[in-house]
Short mmCIF file of C-alpha atoms and ligand atoms in Angstrom, two decimals:
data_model
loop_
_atom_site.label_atom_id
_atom_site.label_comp_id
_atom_site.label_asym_id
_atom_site.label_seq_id
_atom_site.Cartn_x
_atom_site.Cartn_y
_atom_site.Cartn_z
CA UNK A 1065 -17.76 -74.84 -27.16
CA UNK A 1066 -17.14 -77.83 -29.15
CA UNK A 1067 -15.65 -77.06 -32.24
CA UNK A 1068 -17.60 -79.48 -34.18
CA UNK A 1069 -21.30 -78.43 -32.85
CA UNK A 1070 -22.95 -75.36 -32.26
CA UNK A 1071 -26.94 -75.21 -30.62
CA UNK A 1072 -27.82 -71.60 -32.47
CA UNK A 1073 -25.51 -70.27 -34.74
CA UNK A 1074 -23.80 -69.65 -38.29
CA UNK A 1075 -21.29 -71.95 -39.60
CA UNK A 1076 -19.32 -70.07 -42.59
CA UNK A 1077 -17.76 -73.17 -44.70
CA UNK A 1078 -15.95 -73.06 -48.20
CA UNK A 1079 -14.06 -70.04 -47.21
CA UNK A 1080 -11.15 -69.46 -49.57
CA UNK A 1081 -7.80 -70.88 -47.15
CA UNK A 1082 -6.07 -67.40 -46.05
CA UNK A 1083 -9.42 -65.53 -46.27
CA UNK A 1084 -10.81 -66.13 -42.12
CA UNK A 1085 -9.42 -63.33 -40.97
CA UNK A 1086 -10.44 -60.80 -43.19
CA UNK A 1087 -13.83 -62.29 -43.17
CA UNK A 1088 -13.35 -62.44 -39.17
CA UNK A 1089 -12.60 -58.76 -39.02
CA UNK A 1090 -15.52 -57.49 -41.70
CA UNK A 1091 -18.03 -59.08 -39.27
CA UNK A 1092 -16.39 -57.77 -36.63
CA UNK A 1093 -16.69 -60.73 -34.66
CA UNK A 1094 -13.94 -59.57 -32.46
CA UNK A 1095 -16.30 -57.55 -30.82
CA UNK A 1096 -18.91 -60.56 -29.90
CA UNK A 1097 -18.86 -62.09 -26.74
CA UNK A 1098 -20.15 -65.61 -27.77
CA UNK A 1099 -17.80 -68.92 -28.59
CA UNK A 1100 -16.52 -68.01 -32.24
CA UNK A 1101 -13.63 -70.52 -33.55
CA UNK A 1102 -11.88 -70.03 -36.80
CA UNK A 1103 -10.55 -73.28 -38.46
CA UNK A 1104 -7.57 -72.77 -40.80
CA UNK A 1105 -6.48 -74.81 -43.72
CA UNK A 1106 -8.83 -77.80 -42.76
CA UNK A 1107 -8.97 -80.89 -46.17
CA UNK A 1108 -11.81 -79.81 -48.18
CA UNK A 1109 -12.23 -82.13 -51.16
CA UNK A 1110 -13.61 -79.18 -53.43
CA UNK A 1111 -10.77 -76.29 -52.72
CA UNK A 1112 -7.74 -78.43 -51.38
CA UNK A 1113 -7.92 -76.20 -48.28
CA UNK A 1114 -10.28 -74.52 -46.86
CA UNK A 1115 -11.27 -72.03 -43.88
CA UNK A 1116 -14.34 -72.54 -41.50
CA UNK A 1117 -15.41 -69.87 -39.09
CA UNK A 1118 -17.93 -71.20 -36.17
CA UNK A 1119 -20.47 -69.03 -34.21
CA UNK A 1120 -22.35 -69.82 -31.62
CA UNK A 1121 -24.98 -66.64 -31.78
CA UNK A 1122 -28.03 -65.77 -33.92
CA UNK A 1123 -25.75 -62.17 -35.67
CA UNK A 1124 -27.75 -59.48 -37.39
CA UNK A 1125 -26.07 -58.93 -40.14
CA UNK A 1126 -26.59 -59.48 -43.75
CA UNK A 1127 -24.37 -61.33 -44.62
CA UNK A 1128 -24.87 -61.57 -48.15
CA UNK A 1129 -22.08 -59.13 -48.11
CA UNK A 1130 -20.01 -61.34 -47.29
CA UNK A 1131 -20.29 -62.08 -51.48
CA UNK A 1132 -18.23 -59.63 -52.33
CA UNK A 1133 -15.55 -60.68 -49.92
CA UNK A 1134 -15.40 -64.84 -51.17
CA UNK A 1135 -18.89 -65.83 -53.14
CA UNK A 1136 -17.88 -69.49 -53.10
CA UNK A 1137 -18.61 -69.64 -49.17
CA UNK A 1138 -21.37 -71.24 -47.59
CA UNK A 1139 -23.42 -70.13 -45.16
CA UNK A 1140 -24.87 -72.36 -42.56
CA UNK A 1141 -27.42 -71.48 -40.14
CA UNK A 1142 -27.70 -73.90 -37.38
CA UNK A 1143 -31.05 -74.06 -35.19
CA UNK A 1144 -31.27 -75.85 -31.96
CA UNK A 1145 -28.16 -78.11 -33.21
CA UNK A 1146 -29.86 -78.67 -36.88
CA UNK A 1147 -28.54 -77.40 -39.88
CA UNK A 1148 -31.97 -75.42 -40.62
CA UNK A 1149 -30.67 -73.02 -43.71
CA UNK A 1150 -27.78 -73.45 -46.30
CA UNK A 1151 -27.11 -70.64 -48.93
CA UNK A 1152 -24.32 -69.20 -50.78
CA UNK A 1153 -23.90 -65.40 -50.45
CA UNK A 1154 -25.90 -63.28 -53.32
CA UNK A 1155 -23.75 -60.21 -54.18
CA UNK A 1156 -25.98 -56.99 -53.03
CA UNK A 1157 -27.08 -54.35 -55.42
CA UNK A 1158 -24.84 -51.67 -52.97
CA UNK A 1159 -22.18 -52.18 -50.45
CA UNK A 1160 -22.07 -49.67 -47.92
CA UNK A 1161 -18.88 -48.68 -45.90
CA UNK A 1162 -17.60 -52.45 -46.20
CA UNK A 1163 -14.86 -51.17 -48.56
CA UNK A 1164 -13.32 -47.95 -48.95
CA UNK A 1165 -12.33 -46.38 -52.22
CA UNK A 1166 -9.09 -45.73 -52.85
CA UNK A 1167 -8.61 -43.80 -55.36
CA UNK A 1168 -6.84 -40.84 -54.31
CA UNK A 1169 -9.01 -37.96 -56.77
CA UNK A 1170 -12.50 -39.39 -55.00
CA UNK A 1171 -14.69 -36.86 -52.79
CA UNK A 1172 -14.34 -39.42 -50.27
CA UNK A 1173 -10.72 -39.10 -50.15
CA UNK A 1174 -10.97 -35.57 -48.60
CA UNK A 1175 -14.45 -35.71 -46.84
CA UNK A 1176 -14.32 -38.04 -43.94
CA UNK A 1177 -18.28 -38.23 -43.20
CA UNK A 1178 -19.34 -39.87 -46.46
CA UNK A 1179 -20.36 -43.10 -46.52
CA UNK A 1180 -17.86 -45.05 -49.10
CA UNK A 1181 -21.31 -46.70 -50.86
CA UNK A 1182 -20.46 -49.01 -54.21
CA UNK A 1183 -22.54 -49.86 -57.11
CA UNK A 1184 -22.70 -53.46 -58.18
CA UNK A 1185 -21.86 -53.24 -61.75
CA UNK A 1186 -21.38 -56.76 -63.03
CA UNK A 1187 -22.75 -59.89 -61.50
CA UNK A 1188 -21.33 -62.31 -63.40
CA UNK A 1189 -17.73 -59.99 -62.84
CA UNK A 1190 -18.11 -59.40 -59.61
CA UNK A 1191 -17.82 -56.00 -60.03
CA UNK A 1192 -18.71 -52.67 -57.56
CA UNK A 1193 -17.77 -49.39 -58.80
CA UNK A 1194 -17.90 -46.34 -55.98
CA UNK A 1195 -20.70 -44.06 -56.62
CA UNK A 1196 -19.35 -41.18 -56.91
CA UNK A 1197 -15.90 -41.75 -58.93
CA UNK A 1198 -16.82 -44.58 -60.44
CA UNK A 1199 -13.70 -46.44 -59.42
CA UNK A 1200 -13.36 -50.48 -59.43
CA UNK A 1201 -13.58 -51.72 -56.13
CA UNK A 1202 -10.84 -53.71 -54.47
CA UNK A 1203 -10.58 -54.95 -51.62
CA UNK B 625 -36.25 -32.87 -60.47
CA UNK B 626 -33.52 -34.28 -62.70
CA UNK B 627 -29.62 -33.55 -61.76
CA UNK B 628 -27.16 -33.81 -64.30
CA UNK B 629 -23.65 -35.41 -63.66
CA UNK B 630 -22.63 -37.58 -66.72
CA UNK B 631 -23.51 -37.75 -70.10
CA UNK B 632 -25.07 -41.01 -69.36
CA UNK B 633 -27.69 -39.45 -67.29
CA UNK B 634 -29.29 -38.24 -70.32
CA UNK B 635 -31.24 -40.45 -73.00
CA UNK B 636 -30.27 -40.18 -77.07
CA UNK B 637 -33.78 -38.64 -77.36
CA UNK B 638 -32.58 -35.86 -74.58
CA UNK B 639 -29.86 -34.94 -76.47
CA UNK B 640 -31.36 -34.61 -79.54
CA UNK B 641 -34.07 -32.64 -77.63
CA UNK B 642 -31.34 -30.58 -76.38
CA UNK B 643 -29.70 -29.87 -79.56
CA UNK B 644 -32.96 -29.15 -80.85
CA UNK B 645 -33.61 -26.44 -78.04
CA UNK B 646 -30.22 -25.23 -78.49
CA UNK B 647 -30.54 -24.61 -82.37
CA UNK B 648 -34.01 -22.89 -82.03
CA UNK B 649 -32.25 -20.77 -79.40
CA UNK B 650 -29.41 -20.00 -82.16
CA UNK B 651 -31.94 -19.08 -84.67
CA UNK B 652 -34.96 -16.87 -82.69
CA UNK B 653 -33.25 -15.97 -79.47
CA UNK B 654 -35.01 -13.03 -78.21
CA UNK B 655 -37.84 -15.71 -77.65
CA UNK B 656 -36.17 -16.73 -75.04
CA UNK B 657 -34.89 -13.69 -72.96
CA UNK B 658 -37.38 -13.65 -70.72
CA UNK B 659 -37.74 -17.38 -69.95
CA UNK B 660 -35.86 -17.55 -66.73
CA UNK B 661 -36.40 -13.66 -65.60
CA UNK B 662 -36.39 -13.93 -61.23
CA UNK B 663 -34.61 -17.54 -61.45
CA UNK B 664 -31.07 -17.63 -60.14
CA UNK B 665 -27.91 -19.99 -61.10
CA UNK B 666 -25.65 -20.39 -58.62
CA UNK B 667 -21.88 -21.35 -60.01
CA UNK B 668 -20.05 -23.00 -57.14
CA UNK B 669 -16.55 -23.31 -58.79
CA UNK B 670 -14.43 -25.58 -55.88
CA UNK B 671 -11.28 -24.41 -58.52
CA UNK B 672 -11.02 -22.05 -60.90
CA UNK B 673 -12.26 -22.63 -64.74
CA UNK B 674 -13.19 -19.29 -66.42
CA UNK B 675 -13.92 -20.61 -69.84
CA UNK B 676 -16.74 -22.84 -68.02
CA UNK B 677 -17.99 -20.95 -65.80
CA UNK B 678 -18.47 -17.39 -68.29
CA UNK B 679 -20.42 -19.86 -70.13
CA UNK B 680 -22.47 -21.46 -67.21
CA UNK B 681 -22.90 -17.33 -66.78
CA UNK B 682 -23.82 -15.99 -69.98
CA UNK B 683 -26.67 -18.64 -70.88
CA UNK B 684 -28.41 -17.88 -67.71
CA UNK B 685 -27.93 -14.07 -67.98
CA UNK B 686 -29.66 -14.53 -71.95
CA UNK B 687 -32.32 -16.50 -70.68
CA UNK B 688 -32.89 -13.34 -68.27
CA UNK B 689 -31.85 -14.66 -65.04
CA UNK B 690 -29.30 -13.79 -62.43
CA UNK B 691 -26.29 -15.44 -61.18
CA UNK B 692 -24.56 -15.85 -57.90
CA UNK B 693 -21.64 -18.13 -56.90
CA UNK B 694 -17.92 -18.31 -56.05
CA UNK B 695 -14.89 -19.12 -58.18
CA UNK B 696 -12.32 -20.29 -56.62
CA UNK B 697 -12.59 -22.33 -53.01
CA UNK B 698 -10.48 -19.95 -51.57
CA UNK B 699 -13.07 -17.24 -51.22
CA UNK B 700 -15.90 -20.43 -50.40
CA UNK B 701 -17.02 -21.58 -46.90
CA UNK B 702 -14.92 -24.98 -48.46
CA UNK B 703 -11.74 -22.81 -47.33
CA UNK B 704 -13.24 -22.89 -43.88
CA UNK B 705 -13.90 -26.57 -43.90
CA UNK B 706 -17.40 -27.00 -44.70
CA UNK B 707 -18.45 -29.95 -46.64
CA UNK B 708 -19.98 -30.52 -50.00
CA UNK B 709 -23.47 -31.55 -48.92
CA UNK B 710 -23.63 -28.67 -46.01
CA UNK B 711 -22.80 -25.88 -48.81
CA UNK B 712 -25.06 -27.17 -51.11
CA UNK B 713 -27.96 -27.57 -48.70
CA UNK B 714 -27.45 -23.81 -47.83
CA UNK B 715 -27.10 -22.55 -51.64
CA UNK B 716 -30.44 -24.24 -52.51
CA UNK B 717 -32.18 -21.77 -50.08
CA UNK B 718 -30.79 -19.16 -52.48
CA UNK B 719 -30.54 -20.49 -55.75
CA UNK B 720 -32.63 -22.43 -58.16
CA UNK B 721 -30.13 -24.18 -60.17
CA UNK B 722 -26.91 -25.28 -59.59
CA UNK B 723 -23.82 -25.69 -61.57
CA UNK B 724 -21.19 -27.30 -59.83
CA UNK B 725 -17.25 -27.88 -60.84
CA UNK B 726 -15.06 -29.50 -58.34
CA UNK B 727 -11.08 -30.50 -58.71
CA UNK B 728 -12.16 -34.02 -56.41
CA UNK B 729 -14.51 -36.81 -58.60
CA UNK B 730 -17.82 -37.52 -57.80
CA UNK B 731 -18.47 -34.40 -55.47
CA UNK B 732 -21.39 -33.26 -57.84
CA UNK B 733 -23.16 -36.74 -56.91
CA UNK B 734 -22.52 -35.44 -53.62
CA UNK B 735 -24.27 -32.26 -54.07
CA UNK B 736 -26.86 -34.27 -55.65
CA UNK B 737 -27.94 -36.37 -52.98
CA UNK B 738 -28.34 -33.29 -50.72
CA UNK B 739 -29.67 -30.91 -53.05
CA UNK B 740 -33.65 -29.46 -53.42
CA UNK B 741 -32.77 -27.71 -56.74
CA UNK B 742 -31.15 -29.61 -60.09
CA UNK B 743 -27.25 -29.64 -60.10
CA UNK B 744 -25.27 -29.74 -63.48
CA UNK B 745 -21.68 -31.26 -62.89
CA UNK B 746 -19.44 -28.55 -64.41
CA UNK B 747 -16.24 -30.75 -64.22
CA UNK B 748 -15.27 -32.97 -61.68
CA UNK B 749 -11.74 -33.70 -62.05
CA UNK B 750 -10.58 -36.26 -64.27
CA UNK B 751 -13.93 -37.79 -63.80
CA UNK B 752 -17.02 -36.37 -66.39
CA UNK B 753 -18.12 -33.22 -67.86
CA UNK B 754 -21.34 -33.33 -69.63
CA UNK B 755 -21.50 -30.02 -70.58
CA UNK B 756 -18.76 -30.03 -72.54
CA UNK B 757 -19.79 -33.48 -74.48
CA UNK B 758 -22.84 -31.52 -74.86
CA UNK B 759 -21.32 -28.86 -76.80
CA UNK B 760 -19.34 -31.07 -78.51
CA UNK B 761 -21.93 -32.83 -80.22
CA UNK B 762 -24.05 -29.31 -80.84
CA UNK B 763 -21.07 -28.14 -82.46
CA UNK B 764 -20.71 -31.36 -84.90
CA UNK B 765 -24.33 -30.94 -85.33
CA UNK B 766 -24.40 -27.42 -86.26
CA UNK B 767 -21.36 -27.70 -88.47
CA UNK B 768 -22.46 -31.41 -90.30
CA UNK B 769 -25.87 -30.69 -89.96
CA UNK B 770 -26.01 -34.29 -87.89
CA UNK B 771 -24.39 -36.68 -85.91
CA UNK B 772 -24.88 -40.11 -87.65
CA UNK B 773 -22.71 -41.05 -91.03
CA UNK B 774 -19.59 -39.51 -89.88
CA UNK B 775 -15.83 -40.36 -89.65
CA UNK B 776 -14.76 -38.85 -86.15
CA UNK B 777 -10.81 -38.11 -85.62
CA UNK B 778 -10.06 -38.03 -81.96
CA UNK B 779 -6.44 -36.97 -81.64
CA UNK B 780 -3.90 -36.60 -78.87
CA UNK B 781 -4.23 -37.89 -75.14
CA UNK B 782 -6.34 -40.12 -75.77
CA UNK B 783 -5.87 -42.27 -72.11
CA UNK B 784 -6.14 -39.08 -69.59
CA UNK B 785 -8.58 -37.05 -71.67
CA UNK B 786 -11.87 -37.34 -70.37
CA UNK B 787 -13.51 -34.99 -73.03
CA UNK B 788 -12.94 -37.68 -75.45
CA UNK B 789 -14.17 -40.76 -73.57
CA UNK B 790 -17.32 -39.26 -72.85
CA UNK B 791 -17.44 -37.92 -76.72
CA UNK B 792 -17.37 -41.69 -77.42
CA UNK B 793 -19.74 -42.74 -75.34
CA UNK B 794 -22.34 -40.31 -76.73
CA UNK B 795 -21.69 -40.35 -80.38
CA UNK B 796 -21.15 -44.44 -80.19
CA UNK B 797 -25.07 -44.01 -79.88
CA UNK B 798 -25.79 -42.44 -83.68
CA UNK B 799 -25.61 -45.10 -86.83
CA UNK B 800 -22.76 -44.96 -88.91
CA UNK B 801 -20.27 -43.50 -86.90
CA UNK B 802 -16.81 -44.42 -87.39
CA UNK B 803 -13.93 -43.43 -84.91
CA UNK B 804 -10.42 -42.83 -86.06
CA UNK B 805 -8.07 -42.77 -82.63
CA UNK B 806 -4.88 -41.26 -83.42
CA UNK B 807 -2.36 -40.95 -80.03
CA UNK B 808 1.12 -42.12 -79.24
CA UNK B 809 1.09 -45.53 -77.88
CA UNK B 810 1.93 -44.16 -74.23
CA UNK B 811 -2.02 -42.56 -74.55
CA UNK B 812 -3.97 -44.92 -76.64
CA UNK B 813 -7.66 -45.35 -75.49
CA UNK B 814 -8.11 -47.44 -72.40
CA UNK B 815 -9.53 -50.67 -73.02
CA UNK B 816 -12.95 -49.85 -70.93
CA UNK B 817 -13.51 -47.05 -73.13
CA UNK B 818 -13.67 -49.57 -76.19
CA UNK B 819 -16.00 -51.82 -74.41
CA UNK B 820 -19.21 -49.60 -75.88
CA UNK B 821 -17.81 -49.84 -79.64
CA UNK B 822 -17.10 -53.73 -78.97
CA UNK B 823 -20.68 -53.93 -77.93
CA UNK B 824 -22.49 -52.22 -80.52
CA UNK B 825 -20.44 -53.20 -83.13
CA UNK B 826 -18.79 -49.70 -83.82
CA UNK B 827 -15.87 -49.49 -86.16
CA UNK B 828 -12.66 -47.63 -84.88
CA UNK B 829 -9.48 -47.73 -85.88
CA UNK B 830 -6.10 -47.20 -84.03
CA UNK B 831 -3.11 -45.09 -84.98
CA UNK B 832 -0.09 -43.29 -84.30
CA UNK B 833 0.21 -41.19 -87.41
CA UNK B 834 -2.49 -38.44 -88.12
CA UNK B 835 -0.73 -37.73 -91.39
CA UNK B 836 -2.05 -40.97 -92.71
CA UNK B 837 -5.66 -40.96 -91.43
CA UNK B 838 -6.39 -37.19 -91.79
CA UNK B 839 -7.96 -37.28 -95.75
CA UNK B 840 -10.34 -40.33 -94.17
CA UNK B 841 -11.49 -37.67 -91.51
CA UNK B 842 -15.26 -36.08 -91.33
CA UNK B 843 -13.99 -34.11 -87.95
CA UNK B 844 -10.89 -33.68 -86.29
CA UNK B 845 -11.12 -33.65 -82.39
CA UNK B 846 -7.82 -32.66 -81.24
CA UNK B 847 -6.49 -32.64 -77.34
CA UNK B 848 -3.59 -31.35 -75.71
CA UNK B 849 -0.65 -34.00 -75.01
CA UNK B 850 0.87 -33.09 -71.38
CA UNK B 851 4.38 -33.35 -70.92
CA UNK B 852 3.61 -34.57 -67.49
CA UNK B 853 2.14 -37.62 -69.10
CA UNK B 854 5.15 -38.87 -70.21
CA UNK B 855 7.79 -40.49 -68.22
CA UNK B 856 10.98 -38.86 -69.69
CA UNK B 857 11.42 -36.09 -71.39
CA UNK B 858 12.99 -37.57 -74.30
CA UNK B 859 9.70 -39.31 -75.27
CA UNK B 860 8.29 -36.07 -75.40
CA UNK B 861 9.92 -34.44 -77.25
CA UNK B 862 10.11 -36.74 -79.96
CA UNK B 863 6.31 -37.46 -79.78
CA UNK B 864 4.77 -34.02 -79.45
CA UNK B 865 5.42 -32.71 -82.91
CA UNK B 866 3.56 -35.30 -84.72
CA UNK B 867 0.41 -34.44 -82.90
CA UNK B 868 0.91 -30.96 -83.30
CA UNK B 869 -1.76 -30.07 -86.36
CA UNK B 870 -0.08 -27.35 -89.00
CA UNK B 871 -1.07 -25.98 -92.36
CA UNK B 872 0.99 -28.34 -93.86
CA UNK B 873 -0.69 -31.32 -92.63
CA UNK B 874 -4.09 -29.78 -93.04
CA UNK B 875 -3.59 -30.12 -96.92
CA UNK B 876 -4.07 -33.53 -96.18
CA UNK B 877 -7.99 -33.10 -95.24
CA UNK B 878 -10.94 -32.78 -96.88
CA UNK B 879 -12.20 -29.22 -97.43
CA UNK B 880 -15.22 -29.68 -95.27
CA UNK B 881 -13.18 -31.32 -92.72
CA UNK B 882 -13.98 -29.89 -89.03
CA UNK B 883 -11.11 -29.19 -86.15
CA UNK B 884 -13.21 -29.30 -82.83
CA UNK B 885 -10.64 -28.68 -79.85
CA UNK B 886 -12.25 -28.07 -76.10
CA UNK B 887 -9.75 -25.49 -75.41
CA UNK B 888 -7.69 -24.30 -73.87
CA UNK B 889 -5.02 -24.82 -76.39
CA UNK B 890 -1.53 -24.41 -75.80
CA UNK B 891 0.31 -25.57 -79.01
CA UNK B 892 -1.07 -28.46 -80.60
CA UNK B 893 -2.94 -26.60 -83.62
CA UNK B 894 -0.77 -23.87 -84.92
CA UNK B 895 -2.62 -20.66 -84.64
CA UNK B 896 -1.91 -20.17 -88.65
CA UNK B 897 -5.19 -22.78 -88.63
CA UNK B 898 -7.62 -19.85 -86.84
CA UNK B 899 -7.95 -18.59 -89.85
CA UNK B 900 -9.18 -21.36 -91.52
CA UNK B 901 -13.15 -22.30 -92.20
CA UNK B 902 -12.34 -25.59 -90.89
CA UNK B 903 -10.97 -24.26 -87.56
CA UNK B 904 -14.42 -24.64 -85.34
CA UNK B 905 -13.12 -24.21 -82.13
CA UNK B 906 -14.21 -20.87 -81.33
CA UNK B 907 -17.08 -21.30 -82.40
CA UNK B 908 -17.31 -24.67 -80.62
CA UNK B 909 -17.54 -22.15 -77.47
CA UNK B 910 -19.83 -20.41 -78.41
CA UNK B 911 -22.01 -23.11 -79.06
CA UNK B 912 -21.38 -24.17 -75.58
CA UNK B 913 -23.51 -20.97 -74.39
CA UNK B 914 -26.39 -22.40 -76.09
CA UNK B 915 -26.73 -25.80 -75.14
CA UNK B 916 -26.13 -24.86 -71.19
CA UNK B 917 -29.21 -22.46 -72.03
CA UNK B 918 -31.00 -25.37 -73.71
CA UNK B 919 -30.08 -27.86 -70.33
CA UNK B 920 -30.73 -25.09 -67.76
CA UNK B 921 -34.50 -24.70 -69.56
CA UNK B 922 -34.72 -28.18 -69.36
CA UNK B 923 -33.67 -28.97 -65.93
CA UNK B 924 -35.81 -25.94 -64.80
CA UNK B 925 -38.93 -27.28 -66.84
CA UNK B 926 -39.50 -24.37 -68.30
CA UNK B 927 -41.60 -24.37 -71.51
CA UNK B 928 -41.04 -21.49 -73.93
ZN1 LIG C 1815 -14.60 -43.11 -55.22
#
């Protein structure tokens, strides 16, 4: 793949410089089989540095989640080699198994089947609480 | 169906409904023997709390129902590994209410989500206990005679104890409530706990010497200060006396001052107080009987 074009595909730009990977591993893209290229610490006029993650495949997942992780990124989704959609990530009402609580009192702590499901609290804070302890998310 | 598992799950009108129920109870309670003959409450204590669980016990037995449960997990299918939401699902085939305490947070939501019958969170950990708010405020009501106008002492551990954040957050809700927190600086109020009086413009005051504040005081809510809470020992000891309420300081108060306490005490109001009109706290659990009668009516719709 050319690093600079992709035909069908997501471009993730604006990503906070340090923060590919863990954005890499959340969408689990290790798993895909399509051309994915992560560009690290590329000149970005707005953050000084920057991250860029490239992939060439359609992926079905919301990735509005993604919010949670860095909501300054942008999300590019590129159609027959045109940039058809452009969007910043919109924090979802509930996160489900993205992040795990850790506080050690939570149910969750000693049940392994329950889904680690959190709350958002506070757009403008960017704030999740888990359902069940009511515990601050972190990531 | 309506499950209970924070003091937040109920509306200022609910409570007052509550109270209301719970008073009428006080006052004409053979009306109300009968009202839950052939239903059964099921008390599925994960660890052992008597004091909650009598109670849990008691109301439904006076409303004329039966009770079933376990006390301890040891003797539960949780000793054999079975989950939250598996027990639960099974009890409801038995039971038509559920009281629930748990030593983990949040398992009541748990039981919640899985549940065909109401669950009442009896205690989950450090986390909330609405039953216990819940008798709080019936006891300030029966004692003031209401829960606005009022200068409310909360004394003690006043960063671990849950009893009093969630006393906060209810009685934050009635006009002209001031709080007076009174704690060692180690155990002052945790700054989300404020956010509620910031918001509503509540007035509270911070201390570190009840002395001072206790003629000022309308009620006295006092808490046990844990020696594990401390770091050294040292700090302790030098701290736990002044928290400790005597006879001495209680010359201080007014005489219609009232000493709530959510027991269990171990030494932080001398037992010379008992004695005292101004010493609630038994009755405070008896009180507690009668608004778990008033919420299990509620939550099992039933209309005497
Ligand atoms: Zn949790």
């Amino acid at each position: 793949m050319n690093i600079d074009s992709i035909n069908n595909g997501i471009v993730i730009d604006h990503i906070k410089a340090g923060m590919a990977m863990k954005i890499y591993d959340f969408l689990e893209l290790g798993a895909l089989d399509c051309p994915v290229a992560i560009i690290k610490n590329a000149a970005s006029p707005k953050l000084g540095k920057k991250d860029i993650i490239k992939i060439d495949s359609v992926l079905n997942v919301d990735l509005n989640a993604l919010g949670y992780i860095d909501p300054t990124i942008t999300i590019n989704i590129i159609k027959d080699g045109v940039r058809v959609k452009k969007y910043h990530p919109e924090l979802p009402e509930k996160i489900t198994n993205i992040i795990r609580c850790k506080n050690p009192r939570c149910i969750t702590s000693i049940e392994q089947e329950l889904p680690h499901v959190f709350n958002l609290i506070d757009r403008e804070k960017d704030e999740y609480r888990c359902m069940y302890c009511e515990s601050k998310a972190s990531l | 169906m309506r499950h209970i598992t924070s003091i937040t799950d109920l509306s200022t009108a609910e409570i007052d409904e509550l109270i209301a129920t719970a008073q009428d109870i006080i006052e004409q309670p053979q009306k109300y023997a009968e009202a839950c003959s052939r239903k059964k409450l099921a008390t599925l204590f994960y660890e052992p709390s008597t004091r909650t669980r009598l109670s849990f016990e008691a109301a439904m037995i006076e409303l004329g129902g039966h009770v079933l449960g376990f006390s301890e997990a040891a003797s539960s299918s949780a000793a054999k590994g079975e989950s939250v939401a598996d027990t639960v699902r099974t009890v409801c085939c038995y039971a038509d209410i559920i009281a629930m305490r748990h030593p983990k947070e949040g398992a009541p939501t748990v039981a919640s989500l899985h549940a065909t019958v109401p669950v009442i969170n009896a205690g989950d950990g450090g986390h909330n206990h609405p039953t216990q708010t819940l008798t709080d405020l019936l006891t300030i009501k029966m004692e003031k005679g209401r829960l606005s106008n009022l200068t409310v002492g909360l004394c003690g551990d006043l960063k671990f104890g849950r009893t009093v954040h969630s006393l906060i957050t209810a009685m934050c809700r009635y006009p002209g409530v001031r709080f007076v927190l009174v704690s060692p600086e180690e155990l002052k109020v945790p700054s989300y706990v404020k956010i509620p009086l910031k918001r509503d413009n509540v007035r509270y005051d911070q201390t570190t010497d009840l002395c001072s504040v206790l003629p000022e005081l309308d009620i006295l809510y006092m808490t046990r200060v844990q020696r594990e809470r401390f770091f050294n020992e040292d700090d302790y000891i030098r701290l736990k006396d002044s928290y400790i309420l005597t006879p001495e300081k209680l010359e201080y108060a007014k005489a219609d001052l009232s000493i709530l306490h959510p027991l269990p005490r171990v030494n932080e109001i001398s037992v010379a107080i008992d004695q005292d009109p101004r010493a609630c706290y038994f009755r405070q659990a008896l009180y507690g009987k009668f608004i778990r009668m008033a919420l299990i009516l509620k939550l099992l719709e039933v209309t005497v």
